[in-house]
Short mmCIF file of C-alpha atoms in Angstrom, two decimals:
data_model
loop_
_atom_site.label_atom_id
_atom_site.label_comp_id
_atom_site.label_asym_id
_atom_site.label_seq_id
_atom_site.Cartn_x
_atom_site.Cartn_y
_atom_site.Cartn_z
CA UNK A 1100 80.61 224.30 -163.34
CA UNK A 1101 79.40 227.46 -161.38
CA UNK A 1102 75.91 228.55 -161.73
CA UNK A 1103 76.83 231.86 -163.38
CA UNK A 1104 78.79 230.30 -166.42
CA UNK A 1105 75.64 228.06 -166.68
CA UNK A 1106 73.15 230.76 -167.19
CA UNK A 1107 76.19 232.22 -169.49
CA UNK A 1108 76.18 228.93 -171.55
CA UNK A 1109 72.21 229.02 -171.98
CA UNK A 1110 71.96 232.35 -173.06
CA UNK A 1111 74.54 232.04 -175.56
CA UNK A 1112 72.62 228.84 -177.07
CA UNK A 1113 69.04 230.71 -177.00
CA UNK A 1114 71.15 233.90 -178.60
CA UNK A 1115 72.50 231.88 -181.45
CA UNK A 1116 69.03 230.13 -182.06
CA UNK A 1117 67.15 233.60 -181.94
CA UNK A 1118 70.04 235.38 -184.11
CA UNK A 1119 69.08 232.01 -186.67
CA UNK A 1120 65.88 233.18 -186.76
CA UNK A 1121 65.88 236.80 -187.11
CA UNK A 1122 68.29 236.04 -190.22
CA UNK A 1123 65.63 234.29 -191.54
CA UNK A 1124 62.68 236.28 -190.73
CA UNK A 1125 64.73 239.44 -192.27
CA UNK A 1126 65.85 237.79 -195.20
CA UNK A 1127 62.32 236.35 -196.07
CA UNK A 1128 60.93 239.71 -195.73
CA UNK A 1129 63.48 242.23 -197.41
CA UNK A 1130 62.33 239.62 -200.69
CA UNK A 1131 59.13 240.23 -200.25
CA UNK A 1132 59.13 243.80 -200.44
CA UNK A 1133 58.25 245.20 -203.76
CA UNK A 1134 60.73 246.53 -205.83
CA UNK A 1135 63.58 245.29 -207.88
CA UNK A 1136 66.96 245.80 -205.85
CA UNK A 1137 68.92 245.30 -209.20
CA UNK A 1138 66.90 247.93 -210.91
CA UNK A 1139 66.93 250.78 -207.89
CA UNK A 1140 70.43 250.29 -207.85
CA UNK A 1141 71.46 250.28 -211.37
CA UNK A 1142 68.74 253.63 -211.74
CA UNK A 1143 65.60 253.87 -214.47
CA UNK A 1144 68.17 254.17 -217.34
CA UNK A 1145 69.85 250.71 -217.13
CA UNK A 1146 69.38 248.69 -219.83
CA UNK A 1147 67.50 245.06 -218.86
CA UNK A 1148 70.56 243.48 -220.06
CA UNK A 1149 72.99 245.19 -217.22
CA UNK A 1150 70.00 244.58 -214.49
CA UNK A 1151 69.54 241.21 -215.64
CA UNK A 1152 73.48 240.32 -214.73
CA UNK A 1153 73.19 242.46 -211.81
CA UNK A 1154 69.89 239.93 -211.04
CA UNK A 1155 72.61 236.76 -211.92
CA UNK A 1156 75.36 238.34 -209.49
CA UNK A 1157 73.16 238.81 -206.68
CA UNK A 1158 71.53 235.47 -207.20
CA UNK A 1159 68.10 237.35 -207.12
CA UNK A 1160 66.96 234.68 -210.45
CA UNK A 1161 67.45 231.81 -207.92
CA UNK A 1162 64.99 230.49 -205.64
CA UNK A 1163 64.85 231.64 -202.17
CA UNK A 1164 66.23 229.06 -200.13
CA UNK A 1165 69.50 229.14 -202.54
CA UNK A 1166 70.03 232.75 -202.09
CA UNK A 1167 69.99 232.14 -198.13
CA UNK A 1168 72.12 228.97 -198.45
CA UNK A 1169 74.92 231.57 -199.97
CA UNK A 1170 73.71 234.54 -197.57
CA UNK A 1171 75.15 231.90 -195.00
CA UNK A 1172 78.07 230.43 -196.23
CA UNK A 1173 78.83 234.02 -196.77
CA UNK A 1174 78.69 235.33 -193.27
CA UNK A 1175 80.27 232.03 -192.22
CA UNK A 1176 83.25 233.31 -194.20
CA UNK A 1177 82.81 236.89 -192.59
CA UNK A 1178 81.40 238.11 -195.97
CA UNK A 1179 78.44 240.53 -195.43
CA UNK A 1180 78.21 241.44 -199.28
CA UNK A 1181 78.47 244.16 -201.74
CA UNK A 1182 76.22 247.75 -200.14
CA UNK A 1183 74.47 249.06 -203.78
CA UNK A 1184 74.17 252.19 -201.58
CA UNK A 1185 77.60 252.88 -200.96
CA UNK A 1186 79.64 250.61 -203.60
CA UNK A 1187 81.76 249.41 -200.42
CA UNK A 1188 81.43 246.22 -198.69
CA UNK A 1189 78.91 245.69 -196.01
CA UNK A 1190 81.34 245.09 -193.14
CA UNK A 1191 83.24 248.32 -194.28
CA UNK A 1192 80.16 250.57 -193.66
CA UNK A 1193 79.36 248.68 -190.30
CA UNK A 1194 83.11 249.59 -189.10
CA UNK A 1195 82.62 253.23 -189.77
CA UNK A 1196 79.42 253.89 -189.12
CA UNK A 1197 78.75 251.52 -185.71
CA UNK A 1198 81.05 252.72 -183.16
CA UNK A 1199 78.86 256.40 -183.74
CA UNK A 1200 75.58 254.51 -182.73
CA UNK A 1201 77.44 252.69 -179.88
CA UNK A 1202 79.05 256.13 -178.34
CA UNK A 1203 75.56 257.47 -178.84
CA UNK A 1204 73.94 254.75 -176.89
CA UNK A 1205 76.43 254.49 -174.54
CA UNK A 1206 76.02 258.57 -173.56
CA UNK A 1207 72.25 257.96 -173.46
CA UNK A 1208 72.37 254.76 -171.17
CA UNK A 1209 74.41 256.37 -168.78
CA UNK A 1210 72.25 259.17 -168.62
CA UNK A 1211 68.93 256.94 -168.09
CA UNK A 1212 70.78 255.11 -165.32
CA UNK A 1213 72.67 257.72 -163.80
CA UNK A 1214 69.04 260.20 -163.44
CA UNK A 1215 66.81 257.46 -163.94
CA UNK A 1216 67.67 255.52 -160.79
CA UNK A 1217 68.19 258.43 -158.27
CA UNK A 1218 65.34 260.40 -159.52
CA UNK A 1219 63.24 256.94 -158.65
CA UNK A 1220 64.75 256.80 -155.33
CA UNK A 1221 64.03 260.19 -154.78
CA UNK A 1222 60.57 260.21 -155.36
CA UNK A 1223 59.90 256.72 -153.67
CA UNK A 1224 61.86 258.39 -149.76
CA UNK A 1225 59.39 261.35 -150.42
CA UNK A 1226 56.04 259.45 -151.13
CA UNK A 1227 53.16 261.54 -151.45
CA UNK A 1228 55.06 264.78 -150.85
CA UNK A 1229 56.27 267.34 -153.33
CA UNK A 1230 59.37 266.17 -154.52
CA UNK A 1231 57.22 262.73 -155.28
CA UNK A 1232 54.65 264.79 -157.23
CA UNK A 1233 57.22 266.87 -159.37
CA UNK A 1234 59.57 264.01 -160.01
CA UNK A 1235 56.45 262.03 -161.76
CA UNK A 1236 55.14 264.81 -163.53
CA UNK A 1237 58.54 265.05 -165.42
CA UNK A 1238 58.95 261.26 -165.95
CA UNK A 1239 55.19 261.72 -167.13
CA UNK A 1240 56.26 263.84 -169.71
CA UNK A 1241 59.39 262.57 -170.49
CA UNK A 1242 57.70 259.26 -171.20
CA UNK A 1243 54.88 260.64 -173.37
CA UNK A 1244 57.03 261.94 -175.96
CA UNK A 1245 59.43 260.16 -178.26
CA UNK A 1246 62.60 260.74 -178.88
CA UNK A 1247 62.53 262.92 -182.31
CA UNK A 1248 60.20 265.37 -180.50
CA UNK A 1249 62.91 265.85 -177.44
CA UNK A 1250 65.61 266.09 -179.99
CA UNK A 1251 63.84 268.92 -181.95
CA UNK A 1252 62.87 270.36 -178.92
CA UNK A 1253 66.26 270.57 -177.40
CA UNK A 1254 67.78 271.53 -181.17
CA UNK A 1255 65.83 274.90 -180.59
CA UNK A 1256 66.35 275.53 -177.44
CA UNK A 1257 69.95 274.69 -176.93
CA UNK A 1258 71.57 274.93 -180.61
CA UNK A 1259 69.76 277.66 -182.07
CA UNK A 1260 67.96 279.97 -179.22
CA UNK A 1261 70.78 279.11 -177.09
CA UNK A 1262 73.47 278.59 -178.91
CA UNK A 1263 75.79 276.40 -175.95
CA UNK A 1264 75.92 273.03 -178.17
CA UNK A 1265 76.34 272.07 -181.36
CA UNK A 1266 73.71 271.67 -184.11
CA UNK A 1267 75.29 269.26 -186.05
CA UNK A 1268 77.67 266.12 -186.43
CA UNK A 1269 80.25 264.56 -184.53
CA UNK A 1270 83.46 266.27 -184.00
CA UNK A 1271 84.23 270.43 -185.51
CA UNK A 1272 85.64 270.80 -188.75
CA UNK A 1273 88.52 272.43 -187.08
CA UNK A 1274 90.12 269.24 -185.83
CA UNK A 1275 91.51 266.54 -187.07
CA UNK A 1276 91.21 263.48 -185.37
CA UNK A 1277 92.91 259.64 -186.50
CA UNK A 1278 90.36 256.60 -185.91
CA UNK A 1279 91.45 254.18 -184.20
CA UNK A 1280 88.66 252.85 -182.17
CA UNK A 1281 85.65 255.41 -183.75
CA UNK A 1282 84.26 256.08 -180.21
CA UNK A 1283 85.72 260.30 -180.59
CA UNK A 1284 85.71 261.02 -177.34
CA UNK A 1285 88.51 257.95 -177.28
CA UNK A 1286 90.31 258.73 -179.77
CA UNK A 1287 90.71 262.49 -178.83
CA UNK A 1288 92.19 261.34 -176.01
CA UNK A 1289 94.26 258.72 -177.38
CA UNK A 1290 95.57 261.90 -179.47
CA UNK A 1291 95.98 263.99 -176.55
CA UNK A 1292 93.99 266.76 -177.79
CA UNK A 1293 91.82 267.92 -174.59
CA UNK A 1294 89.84 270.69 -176.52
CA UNK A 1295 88.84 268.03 -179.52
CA UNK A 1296 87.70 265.37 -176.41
CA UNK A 1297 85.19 268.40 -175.03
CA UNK A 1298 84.08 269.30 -178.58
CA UNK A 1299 83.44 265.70 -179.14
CA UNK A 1300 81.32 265.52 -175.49
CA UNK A 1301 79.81 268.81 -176.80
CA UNK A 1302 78.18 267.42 -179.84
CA UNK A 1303 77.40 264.58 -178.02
CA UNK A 1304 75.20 266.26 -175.07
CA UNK A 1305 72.10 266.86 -177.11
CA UNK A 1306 71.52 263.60 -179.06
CA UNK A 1307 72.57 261.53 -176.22
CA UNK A 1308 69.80 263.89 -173.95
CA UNK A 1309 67.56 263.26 -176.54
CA UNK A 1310 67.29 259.63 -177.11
CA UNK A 1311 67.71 259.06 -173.10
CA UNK A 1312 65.04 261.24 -171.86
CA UNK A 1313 62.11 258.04 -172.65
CA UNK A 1314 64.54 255.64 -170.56
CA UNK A 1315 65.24 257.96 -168.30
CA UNK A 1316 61.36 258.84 -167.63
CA UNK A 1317 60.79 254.68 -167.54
CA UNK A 1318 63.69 253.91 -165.13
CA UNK A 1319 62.62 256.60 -162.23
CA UNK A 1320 58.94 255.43 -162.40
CA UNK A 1321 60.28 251.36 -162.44
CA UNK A 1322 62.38 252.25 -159.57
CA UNK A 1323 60.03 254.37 -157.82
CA UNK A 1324 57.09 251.69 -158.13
CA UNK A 1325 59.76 248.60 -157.33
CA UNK A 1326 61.02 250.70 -153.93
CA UNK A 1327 57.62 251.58 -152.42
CA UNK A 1328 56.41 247.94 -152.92
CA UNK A 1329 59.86 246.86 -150.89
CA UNK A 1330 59.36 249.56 -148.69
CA UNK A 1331 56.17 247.63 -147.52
CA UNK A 1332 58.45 244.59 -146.51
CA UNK A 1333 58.73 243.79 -143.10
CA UNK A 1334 62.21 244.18 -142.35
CA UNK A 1335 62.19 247.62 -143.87
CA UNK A 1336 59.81 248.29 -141.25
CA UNK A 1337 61.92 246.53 -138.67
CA UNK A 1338 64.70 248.94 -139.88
CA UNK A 1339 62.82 251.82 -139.67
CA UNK A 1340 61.67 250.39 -136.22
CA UNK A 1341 65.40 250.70 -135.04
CA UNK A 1342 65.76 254.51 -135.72
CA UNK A 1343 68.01 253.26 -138.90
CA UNK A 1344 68.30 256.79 -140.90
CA UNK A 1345 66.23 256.89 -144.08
CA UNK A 1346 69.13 257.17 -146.09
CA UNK A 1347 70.82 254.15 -145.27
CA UNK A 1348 67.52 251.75 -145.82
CA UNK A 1349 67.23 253.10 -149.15
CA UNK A 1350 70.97 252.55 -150.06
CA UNK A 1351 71.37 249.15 -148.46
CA UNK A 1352 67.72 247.24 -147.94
CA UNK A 1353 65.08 249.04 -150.84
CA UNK A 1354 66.99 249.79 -153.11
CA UNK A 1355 68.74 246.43 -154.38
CA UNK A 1356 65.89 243.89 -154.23
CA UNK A 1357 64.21 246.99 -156.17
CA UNK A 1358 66.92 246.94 -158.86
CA UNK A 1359 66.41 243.48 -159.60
CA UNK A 1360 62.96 243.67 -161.47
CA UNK A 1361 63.97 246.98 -162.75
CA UNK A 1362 66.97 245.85 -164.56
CA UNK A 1363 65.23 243.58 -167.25
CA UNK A 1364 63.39 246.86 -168.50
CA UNK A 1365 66.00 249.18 -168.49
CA UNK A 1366 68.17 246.76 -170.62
CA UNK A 1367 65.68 245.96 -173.03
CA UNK A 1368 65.50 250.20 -173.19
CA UNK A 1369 69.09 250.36 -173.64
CA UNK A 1370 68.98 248.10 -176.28
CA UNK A 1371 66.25 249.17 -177.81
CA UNK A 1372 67.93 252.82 -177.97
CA UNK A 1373 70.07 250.91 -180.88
CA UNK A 1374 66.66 250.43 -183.49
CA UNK A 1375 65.27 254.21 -181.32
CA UNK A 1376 68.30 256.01 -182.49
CA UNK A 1377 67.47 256.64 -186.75
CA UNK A 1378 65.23 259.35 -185.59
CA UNK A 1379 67.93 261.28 -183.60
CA UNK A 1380 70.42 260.63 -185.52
CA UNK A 1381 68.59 261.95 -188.79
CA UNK A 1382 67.61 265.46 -186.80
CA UNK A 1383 71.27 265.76 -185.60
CA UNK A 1384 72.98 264.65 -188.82
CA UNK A 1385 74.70 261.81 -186.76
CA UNK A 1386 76.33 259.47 -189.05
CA UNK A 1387 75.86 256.58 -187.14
CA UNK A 1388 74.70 252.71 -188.10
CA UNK A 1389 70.82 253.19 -187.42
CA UNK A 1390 70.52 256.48 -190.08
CA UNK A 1391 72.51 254.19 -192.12
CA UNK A 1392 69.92 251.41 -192.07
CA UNK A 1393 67.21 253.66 -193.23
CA UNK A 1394 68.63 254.74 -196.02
CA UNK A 1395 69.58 251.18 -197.16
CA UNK A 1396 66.21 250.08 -196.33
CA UNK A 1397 64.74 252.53 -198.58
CA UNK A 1398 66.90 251.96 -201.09
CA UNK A 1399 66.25 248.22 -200.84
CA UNK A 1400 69.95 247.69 -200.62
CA UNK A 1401 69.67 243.64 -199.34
CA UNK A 1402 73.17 243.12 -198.30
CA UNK A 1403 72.97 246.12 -196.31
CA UNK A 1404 69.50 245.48 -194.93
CA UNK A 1405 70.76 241.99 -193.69
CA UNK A 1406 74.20 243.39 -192.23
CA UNK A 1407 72.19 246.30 -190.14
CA UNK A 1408 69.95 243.95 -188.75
CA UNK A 1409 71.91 241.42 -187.42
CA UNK A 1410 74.41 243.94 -185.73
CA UNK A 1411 71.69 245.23 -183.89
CA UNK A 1412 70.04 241.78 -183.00
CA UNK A 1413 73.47 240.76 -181.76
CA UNK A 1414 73.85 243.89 -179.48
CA UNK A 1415 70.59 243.36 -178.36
CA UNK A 1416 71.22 239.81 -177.35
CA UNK A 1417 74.78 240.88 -175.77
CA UNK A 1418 73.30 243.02 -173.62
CA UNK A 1419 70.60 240.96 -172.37
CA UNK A 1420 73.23 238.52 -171.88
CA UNK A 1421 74.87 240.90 -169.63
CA UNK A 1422 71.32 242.15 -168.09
CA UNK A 1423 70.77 238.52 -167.20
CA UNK A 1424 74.24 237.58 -165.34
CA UNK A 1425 74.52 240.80 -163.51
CA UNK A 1426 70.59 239.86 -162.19
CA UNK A 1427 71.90 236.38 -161.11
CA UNK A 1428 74.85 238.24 -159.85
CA UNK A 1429 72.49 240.42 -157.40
CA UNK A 1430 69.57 237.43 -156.81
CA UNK A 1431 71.34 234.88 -155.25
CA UNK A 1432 68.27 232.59 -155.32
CA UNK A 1433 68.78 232.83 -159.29
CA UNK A 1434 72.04 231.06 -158.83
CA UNK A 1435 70.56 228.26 -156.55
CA UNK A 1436 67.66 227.90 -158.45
CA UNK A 1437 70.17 227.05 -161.61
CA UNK A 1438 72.15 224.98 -159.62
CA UNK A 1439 69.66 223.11 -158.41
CA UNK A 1440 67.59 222.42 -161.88
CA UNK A 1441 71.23 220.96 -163.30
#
């Protein structure tokens, strides 16, 4: 068995334990918060009698444990439950509203890796020099801020003093668009319609700016602060002693053993873009998974609650799945180090 499909097989048995536990954790807590889900759902003029059998159907008049012995059996089956907040089933809402997140998140990771990285590179071949200085004044303030702020920001100045983007949404009400995978600017190619795919990339720019500009910030100052520390190797200076051009010992000897420490964070930030996103989303009217979660959360909508949660704790775990194979991929002493401990 090679090492790689070894560290595969671990994570996946440390995923499904933590994903155990999160369900648990969750569930315990969305019980504890006050407020009757039967009542909020059914409104102040229900009668006790049509809460009460809301109460039975739920199994909200059982103990605690029972209710999470059927929460189980019913994901086993593939059953995420009844939303209160939309009428619809759980799984439903998660099909429509999920692939908006993921596009979302997708736009903003590429963004925090494709500026992110260079701008740490950058900064790290011009140490102490100008380009240094203005490069970590940016990812200074880029950092400092969250998201919400940058997305308000950028609303003003781009949607409404400038008006070259969109304010709102995901795709003009001119067009008409089928679903078939919910990513837009795939399906508005799948329907051949070029001027829908750059409307869709349009309303995309500014929410995907937005919620990147934190990772992007984090990445170049990771990278920077990984590639100076490699730069003091000793066979960087034994490249540099052999009239190798800068250029190529950043590309091919600082830059990769740099990546390798940087690529746990920026993960965990593209992951963590998933729980980030609510905040852009609600300023840009996005109608993606993470506004939905809010308002089921506030609406103590359980089913819901549950069904958010554990789509996002699942991406999260996917992608530091992926995060850790592509690190054993570049560290080769990962790979022996597996190998040998088996």
């Amino acid at each position: 068995m090679s090492s790689v499909l070894r560290i595969l097989l671990r994570r996946l048995g440390i995923s499904v334990i933590v994903l155990i536990g999160v369900s648990m954790l969750i569930f315990a807590i969305a019980r504890v918060i006050p407020g009757d889900p039967a009542r909020i759902a059914l409104g102040p003029n229900a009668s006790a009698e049509q809460v009460a059998n809301l109460r039975a159907e739920m199994h909200l008049d059982e103990s605690i444990l029972a209710q999470y012995g059927y929460f189980v059996s019913d994901v086993l089956r593939g059953d995420l439950g009844q939303s209160l907040y939309t009428n619809r089933p759980v799984t439903t809402d998660i099909v429509q509203f999920l692939p908006a997140t993921l596009e979302l998140v997708i736009f903003a990771g590429i963004l925090m890796v494709g500026l992110g990285l260079p701008l740490g590179i950058l900064a790290a071949r011009h140490r102490g020099r100008w380009p240094d200085h203005v490069i970590r004044v940016l990812t200074l303030l880029t950092v400092s801020a969250p998201s919400f702020v940058w997305a308000v920001i950028l609303m003003l100045l781009f949607a409404f003093y400038l008006p070259l983007f969109p304010v709102a949404g995901r795709l003009g009400d001119s067009f008409d668009i089928a679903t078939v995978t919910g990513f837009l600017t795939i399906d508005t190619l799948i329907a051949g319609d070029f001027s829908a795919f750059l409307d869709a990339l349009s309303h995309l720019v500014l929410p995907s700016v937005a919620l990147s500009l934190s990772g992007i910030g984090q990445a170049a100052r990771l990278t920077r602060a990984n590639m100076i520390e490699t730069y003091d190797k000793p066979y960087i200076e034994m490249a540099q002693a052999f009239g190798f051009f800068p250029s190529r010992i950043a590309k091919r000897y600082a830059f990769k053993p740099s990546m390798i420490p940087s690529l746990t964070i920026i993960g965990l930030d593209f992951a963590a873009m998933l729980g980030n996103a609510f905040l852009v989303e609600a300023v840009f009217a996005w109608p993606g998974l993470s506004r939905y979660g809010v308002a089921v959360i506030l609406r103590k909508d359980l089913n819901a609650i549950m069904g958010t949660v554990l789509i996002i704790a699942l991406t999260f775990l996917v992608v530091n799945i992926l995060v850790d194979l592509l690190i054993a991929f570049l560290n080769p002493r990962i790979r022996h180090s597996t190998r040998a401990s088996s």
